CSV table of C-alpha atoms (C1' of nucleotides) in Angstrom, one decimal:
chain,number,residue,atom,x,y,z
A,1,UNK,CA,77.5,81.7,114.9
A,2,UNK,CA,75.7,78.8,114.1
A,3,UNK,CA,78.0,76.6,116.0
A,4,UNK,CA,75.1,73.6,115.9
A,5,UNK,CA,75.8,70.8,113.6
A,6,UNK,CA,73.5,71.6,110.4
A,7,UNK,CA,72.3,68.3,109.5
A,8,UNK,CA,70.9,68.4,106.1
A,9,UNK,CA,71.8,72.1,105.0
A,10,UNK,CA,72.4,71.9,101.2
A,11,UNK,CA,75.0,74.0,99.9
A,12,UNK,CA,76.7,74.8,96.7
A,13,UNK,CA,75.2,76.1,92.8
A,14,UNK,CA,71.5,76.3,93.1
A,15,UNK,CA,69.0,73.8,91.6
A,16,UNK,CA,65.8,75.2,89.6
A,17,UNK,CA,63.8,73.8,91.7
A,18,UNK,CA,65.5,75.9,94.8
A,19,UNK,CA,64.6,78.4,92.9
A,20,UNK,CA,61.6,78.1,92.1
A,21,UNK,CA,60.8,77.4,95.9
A,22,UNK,CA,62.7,80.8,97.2
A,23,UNK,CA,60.8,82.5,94.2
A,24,UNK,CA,57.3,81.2,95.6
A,25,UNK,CA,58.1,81.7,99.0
A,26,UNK,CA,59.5,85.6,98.6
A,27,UNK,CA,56.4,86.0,95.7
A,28,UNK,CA,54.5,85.2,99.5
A,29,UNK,CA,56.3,86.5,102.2
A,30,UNK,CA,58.8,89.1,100.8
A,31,UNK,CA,61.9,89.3,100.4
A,32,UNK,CA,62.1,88.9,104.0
A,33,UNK,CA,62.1,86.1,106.8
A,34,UNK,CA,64.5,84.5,104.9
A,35,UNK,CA,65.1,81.9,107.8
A,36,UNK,CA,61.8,80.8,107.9
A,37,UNK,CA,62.7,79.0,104.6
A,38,UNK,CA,63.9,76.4,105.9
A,39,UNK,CA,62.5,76.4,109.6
A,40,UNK,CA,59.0,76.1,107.5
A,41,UNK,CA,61.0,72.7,105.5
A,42,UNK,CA,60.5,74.6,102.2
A,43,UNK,CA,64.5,74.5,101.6
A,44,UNK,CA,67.5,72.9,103.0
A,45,UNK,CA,69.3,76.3,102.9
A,46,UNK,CA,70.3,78.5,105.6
A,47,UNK,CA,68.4,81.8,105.8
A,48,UNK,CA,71.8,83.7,104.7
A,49,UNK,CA,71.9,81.2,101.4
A,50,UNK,CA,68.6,82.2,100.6
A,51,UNK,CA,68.8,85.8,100.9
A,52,UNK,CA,71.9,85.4,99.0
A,53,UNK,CA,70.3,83.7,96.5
A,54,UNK,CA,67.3,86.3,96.1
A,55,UNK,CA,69.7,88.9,96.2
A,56,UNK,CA,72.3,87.9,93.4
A,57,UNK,CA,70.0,86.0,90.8
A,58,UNK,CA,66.1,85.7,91.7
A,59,UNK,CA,65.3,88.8,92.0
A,60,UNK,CA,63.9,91.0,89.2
A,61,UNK,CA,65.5,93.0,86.3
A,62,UNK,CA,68.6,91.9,87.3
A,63,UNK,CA,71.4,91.9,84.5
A,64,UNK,CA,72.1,88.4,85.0
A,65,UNK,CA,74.6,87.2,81.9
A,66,UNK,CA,75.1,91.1,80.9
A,67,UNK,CA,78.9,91.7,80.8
A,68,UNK,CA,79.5,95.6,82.3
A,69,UNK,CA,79.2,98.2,79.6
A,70,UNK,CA,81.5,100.8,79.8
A,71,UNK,CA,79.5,103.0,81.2
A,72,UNK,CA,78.7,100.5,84.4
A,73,UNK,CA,82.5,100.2,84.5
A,74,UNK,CA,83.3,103.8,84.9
A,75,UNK,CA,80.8,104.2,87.2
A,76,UNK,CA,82.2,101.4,89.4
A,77,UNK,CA,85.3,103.0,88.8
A,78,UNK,CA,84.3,106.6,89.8
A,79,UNK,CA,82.5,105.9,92.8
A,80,UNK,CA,85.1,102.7,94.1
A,81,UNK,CA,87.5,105.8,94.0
A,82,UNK,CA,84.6,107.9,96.0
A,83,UNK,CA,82.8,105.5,98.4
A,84,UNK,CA,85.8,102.7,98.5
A,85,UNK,CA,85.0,99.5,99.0
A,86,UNK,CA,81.3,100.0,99.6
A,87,UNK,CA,80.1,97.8,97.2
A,88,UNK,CA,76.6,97.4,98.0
A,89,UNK,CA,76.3,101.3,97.5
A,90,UNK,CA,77.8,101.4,94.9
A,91,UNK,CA,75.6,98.4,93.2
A,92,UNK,CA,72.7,101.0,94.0
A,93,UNK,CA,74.0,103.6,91.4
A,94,UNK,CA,74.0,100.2,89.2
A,95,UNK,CA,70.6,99.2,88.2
A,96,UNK,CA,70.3,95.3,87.6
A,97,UNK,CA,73.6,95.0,89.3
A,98,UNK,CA,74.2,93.5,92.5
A,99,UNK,CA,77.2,94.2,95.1
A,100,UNK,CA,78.4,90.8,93.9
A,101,UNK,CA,79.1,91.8,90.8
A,102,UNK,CA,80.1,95.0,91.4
A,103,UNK,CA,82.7,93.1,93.2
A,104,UNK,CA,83.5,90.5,91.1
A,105,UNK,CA,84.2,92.9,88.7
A,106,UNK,CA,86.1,95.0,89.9
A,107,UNK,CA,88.5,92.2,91.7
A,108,UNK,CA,88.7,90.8,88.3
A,109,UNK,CA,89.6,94.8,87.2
A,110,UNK,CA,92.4,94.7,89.8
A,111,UNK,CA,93.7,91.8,88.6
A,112,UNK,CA,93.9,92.6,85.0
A,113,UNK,CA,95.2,95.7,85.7
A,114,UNK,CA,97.6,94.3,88.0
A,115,UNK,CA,98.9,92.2,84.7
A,116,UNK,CA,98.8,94.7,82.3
A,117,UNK,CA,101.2,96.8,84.9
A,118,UNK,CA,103.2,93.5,85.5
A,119,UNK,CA,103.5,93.0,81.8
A,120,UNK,CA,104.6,96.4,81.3
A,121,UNK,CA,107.5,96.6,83.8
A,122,UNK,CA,109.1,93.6,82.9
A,123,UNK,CA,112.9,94.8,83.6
A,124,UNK,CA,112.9,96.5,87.3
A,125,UNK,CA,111.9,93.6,89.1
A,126,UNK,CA,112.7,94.3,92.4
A,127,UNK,CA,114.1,97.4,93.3
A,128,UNK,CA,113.2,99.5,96.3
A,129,UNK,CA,110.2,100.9,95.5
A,130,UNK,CA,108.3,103.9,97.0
A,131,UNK,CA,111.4,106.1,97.2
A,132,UNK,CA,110.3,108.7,94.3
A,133,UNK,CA,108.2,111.5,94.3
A,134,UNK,CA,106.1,109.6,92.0
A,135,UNK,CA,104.1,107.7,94.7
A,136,UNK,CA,103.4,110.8,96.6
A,137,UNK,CA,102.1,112.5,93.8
A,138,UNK,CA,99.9,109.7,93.4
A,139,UNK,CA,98.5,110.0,96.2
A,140,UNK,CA,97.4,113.8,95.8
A,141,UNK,CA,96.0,112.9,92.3
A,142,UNK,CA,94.2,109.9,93.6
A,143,UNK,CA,92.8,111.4,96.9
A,144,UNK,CA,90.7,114.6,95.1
A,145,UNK,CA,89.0,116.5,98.0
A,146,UNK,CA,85.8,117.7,97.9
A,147,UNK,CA,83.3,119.0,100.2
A,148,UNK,CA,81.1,116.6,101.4
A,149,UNK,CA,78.0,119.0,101.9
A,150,UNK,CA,77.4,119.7,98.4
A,151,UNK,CA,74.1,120.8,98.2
A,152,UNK,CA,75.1,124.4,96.5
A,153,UNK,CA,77.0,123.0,93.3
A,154,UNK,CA,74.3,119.7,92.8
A,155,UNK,CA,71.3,122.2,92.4
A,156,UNK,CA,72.8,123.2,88.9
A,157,UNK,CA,73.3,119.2,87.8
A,158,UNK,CA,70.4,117.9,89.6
A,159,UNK,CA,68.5,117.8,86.0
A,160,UNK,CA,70.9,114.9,85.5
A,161,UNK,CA,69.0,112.2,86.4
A,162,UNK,CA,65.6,112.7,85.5
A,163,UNK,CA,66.9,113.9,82.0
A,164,UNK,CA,69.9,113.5,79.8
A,165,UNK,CA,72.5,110.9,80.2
A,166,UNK,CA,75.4,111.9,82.1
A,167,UNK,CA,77.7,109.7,80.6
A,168,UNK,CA,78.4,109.2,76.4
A,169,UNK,CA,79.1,113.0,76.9
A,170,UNK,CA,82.6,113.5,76.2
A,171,UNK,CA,82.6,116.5,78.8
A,172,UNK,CA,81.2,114.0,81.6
A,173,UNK,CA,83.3,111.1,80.9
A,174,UNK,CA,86.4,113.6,81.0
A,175,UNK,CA,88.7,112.0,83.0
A,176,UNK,CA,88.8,113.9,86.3
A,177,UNK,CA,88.6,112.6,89.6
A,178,UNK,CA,84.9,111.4,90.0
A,179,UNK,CA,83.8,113.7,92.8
A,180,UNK,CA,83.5,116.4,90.7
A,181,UNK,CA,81.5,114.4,88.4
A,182,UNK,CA,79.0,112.6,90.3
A,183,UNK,CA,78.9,114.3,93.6
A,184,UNK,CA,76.4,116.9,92.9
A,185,UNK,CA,74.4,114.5,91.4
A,186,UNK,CA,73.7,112.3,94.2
A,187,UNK,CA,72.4,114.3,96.2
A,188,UNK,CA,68.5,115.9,95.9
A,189,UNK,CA,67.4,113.0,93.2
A,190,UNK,CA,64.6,110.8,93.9
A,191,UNK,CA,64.7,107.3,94.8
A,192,UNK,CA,66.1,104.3,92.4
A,193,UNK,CA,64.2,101.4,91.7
A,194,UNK,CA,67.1,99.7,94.8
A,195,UNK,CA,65.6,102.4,97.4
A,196,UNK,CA,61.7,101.2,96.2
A,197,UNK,CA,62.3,98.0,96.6
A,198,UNK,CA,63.1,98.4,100.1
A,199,UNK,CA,59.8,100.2,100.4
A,200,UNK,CA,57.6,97.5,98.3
A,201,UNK,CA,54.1,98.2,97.9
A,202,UNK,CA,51.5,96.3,99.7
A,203,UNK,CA,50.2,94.5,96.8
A,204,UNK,CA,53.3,93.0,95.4
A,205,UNK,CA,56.0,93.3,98.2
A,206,UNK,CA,58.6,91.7,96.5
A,207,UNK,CA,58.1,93.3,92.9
A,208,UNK,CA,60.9,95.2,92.3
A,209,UNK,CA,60.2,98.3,90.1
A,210,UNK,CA,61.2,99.5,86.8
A,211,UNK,CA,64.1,101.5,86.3
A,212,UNK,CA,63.4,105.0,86.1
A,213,UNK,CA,65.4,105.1,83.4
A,214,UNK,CA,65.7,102.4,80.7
A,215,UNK,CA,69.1,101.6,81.5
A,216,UNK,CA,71.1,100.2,79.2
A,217,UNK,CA,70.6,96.6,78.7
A,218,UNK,CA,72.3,94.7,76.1
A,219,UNK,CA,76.1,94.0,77.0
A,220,UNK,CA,78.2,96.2,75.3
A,221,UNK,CA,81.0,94.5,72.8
A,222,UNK,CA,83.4,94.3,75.0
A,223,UNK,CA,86.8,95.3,72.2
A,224,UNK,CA,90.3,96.4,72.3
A,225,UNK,CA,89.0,99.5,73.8
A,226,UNK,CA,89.0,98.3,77.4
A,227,UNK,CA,92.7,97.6,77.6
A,228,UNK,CA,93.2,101.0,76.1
A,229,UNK,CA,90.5,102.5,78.7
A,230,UNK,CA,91.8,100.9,81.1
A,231,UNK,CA,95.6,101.8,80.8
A,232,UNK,CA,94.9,104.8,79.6
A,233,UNK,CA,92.6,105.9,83.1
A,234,UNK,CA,95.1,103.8,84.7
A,235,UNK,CA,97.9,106.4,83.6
A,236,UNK,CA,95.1,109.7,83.8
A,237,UNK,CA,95.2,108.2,87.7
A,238,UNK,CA,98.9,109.0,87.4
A,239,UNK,CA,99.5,111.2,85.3
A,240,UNK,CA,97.2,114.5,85.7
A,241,UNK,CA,98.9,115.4,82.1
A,242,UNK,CA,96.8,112.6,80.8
A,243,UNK,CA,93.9,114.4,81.0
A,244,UNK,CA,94.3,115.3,77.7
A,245,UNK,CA,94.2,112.6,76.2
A,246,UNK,CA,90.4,112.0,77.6
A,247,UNK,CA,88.4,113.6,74.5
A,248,UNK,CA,89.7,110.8,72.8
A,249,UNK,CA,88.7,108.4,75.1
A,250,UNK,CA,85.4,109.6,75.8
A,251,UNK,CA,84.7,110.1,72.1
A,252,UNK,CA,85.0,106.0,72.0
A,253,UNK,CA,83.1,105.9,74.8
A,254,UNK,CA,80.5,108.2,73.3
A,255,UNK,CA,79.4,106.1,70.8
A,256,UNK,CA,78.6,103.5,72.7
A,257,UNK,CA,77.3,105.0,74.7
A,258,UNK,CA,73.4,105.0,75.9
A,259,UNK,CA,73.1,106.5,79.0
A,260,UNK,CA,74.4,106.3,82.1
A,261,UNK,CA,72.3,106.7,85.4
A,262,UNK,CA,73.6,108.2,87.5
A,263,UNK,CA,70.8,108.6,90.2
A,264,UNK,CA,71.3,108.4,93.6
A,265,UNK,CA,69.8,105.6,95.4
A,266,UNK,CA,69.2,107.0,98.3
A,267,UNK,CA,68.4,110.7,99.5
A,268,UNK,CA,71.9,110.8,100.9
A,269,UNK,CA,72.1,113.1,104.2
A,270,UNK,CA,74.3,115.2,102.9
A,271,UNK,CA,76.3,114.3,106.2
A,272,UNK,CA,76.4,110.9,105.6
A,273,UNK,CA,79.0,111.7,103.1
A,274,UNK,CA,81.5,111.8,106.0
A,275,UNK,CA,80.4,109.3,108.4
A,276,UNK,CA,79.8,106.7,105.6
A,277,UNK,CA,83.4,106.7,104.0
A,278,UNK,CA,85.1,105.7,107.2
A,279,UNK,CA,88.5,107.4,106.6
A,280,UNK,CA,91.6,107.4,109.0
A,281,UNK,CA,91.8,110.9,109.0
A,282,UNK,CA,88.6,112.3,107.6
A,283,UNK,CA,88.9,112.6,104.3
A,284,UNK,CA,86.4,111.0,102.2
A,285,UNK,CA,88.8,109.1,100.1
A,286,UNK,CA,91.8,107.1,101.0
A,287,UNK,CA,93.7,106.9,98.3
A,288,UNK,CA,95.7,103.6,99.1
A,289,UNK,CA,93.3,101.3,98.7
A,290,UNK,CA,94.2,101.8,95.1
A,291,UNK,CA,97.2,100.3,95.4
A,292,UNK,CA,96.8,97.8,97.5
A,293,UNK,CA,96.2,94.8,95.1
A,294,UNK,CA,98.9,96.0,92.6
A,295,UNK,CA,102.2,94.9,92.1
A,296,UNK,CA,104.3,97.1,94.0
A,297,UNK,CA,106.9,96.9,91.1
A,298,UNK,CA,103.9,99.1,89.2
A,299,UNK,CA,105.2,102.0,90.9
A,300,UNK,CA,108.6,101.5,89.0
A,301,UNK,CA,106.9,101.7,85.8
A,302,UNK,CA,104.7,104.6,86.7
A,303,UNK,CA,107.9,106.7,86.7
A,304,UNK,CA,108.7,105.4,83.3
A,305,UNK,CA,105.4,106.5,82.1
A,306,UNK,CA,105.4,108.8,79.2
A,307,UNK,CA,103.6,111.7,78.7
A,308,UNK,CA,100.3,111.7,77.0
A,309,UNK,CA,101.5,112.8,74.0
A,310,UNK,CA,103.0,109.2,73.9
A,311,UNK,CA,100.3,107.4,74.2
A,312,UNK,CA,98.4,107.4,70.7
B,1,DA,C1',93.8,69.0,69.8
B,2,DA,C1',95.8,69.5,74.3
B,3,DT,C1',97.3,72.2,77.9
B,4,DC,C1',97.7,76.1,80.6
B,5,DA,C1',96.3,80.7,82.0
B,6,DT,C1',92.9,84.0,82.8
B,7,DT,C1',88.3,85.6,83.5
B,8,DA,C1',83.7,85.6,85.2
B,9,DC,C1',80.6,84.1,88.1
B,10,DA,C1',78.3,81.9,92.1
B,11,DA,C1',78.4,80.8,96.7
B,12,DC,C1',80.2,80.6,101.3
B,13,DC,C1',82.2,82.5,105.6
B,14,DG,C1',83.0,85.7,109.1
B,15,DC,C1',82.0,90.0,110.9
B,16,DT,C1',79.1,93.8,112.1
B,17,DG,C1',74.9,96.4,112.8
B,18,DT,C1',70.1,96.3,113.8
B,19,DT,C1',66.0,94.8,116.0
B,20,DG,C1',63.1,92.3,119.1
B,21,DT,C1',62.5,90.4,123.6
C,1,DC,C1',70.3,97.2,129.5
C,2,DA,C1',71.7,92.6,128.0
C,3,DC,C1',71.2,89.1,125.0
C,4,DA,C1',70.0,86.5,121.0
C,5,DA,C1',68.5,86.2,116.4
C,6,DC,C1',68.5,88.1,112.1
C,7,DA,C1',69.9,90.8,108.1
C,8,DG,C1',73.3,92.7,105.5
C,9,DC,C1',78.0,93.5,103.9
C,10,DG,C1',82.7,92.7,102.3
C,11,DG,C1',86.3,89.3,101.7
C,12,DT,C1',87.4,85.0,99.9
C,13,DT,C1',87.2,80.7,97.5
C,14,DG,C1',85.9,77.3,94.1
C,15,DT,C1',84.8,76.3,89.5
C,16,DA,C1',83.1,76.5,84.8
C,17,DA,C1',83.9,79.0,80.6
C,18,DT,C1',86.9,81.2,77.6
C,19,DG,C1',91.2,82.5,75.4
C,20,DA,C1',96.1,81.9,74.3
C,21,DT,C1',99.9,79.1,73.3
DNA sequence: AATCATTACAACCGCTGTTGT
DNA sequence: CACAACAGCGGTTGTAATGAT
């Protein structure tokens, strides 16, 4: 695209005074015109830097520094298994957080997870894989269905946003595919400080609100807990048995446990639920993208896995 | 203390969708 | 309608920080 030789584009970490140039300039203009930057000589950054900058660090109340609580992570979690890939949606169900690190973190997830299963199958190396029942039956757990046009079961959650914290609530952190959970509530709620952004007010374009909701803002400790939270919804993923085990979990997660918001970001079509998740066959979740940065020899040790009941 | 491995983060690249002319 | 420019998104890479040995 921008085939030209760029004589004197900068590139690489940004300095302050970048910053404090792009900060001046949006404070101005908006978060907007982002190639006028450097057309005016303000920076030596492409429009696309720019944005990018604005986007991942300038802008306000981001969480810059702020390690994901567990909350953020199940979210990321519940609706990466919902919307896929879709990171800068999902980042809007994140307040402070930006699709970066919404995909930062959960590449890192993969990876970690990806060891942790590595780790834990240390004999069957190699073996054909895939020729169990197991990986089929993964597949059913992972791909829950649900109706996309759910606008008869949210009215009874809608409270959920404007009220009470849906997660550090043993029932809502319940281990079940996320559907269930968050569906309902993302439809019918009013816009996120993400949607009012987009829609700045005249006086200060580029303000961003304030969260609705005090969200939480100090970075949970980040403990022993996560491997445990993580194998352990790694195995409920597998292991529909291991649901059981989830009162436990979420009665860790409880306590740390402000509040989740989970608010939609957008007044979601309720349509838009099937045209957005681009799926081969129509369902809203593919369940494969799961797997596709593990190990395949993880599939070995996910018939080895025992029961619940094993697991404390 | 040194080295290696892992994680977290920042930034870039390529592609796609949207908008203006 | 066609084209170009722009904005945005997702994937990828590079690197500093941190942890483990």
């Amino acid at each position: 695209m921008e085939g030209r030789r760029e004589e004197g584009i900068r590139k690489g970490p940004w300095k302050a005074e970048e910053d404090e140039v792009l900060f001046n300039h949006v404070k101005k203009c908006g978060p907007r015109d982002w190639s006028s930057i450097r057309s005016k000589g303000l920076l030596q950054r492409t429009g696309k830097s720019c944005r990018l900058r604005w986007v991942n660090k300038l802008r306000p109340n981001l969480k810059n520094g702020c390690k994901f609580s567990l909350e953020e992570e199940r979210v990321v979690i519940d609706l990466q298994a919902q919307f896929g890939n879709k990171w800068a949606r999902i980042a809007t169900y994140l307040p402070g957080r930006t699709d970066n690190d919404v995909k930062n973190f959960w590449s890192s997830r993969q990876k970690r997870l990806a060891r942790i299963l590595q780790a834990s199958a240390p004999s069957k190396s190699h073996k054909n894989k895939r020729e169990g029942p197991v990986y089929d039956e993964v597949i059913t757990l992972e791909a829950p269905k649900f109706s996309c046009s759910s606008e008869g079961e949210s009215s009874s959650q809608a409270q959920s946003c404007s009220s009470p914290p849906c997660f550090g609530n043993s029932e809502i952190i319940k281990m079940v595919p996320l559907p269930d959970l968050v569906k309902p509530k993302l439809l019918a709620l009013e816009a996120n400080p993400v949607q009012q952004e987009l829609a700045p007010t005249e006086k200060n374009p580029w303000i961003e609100p304030q969260p609705l909701i005090p969200f939480l803002q100090n970075p949970q400790p980040q403990t022993d807990l996560d491997f445990s939270l993580e194998t352990q919804e790694l195995l409920a993923r597998f292991d529909p048995y291991f649901d059981m085990l989830t009162p436990l979990v979420a009665s860790e997660l409880g306590n740390g446990g402000e509040q989740l918001l989970m608010e939609p970001p957008f007044l979601e079509p309720v349509g838009s639920c099937g045209s957005g998740e681009r799926d081969k066959i129509g369902n809203p979740i593919t369940p494969d993208f799961v797997f596709d940065d593990l190990p395949v020899d993880m599939f070995d040790q996910i018939e080895l896995l025992p029961n619940s009941s094993e697991q404390h």
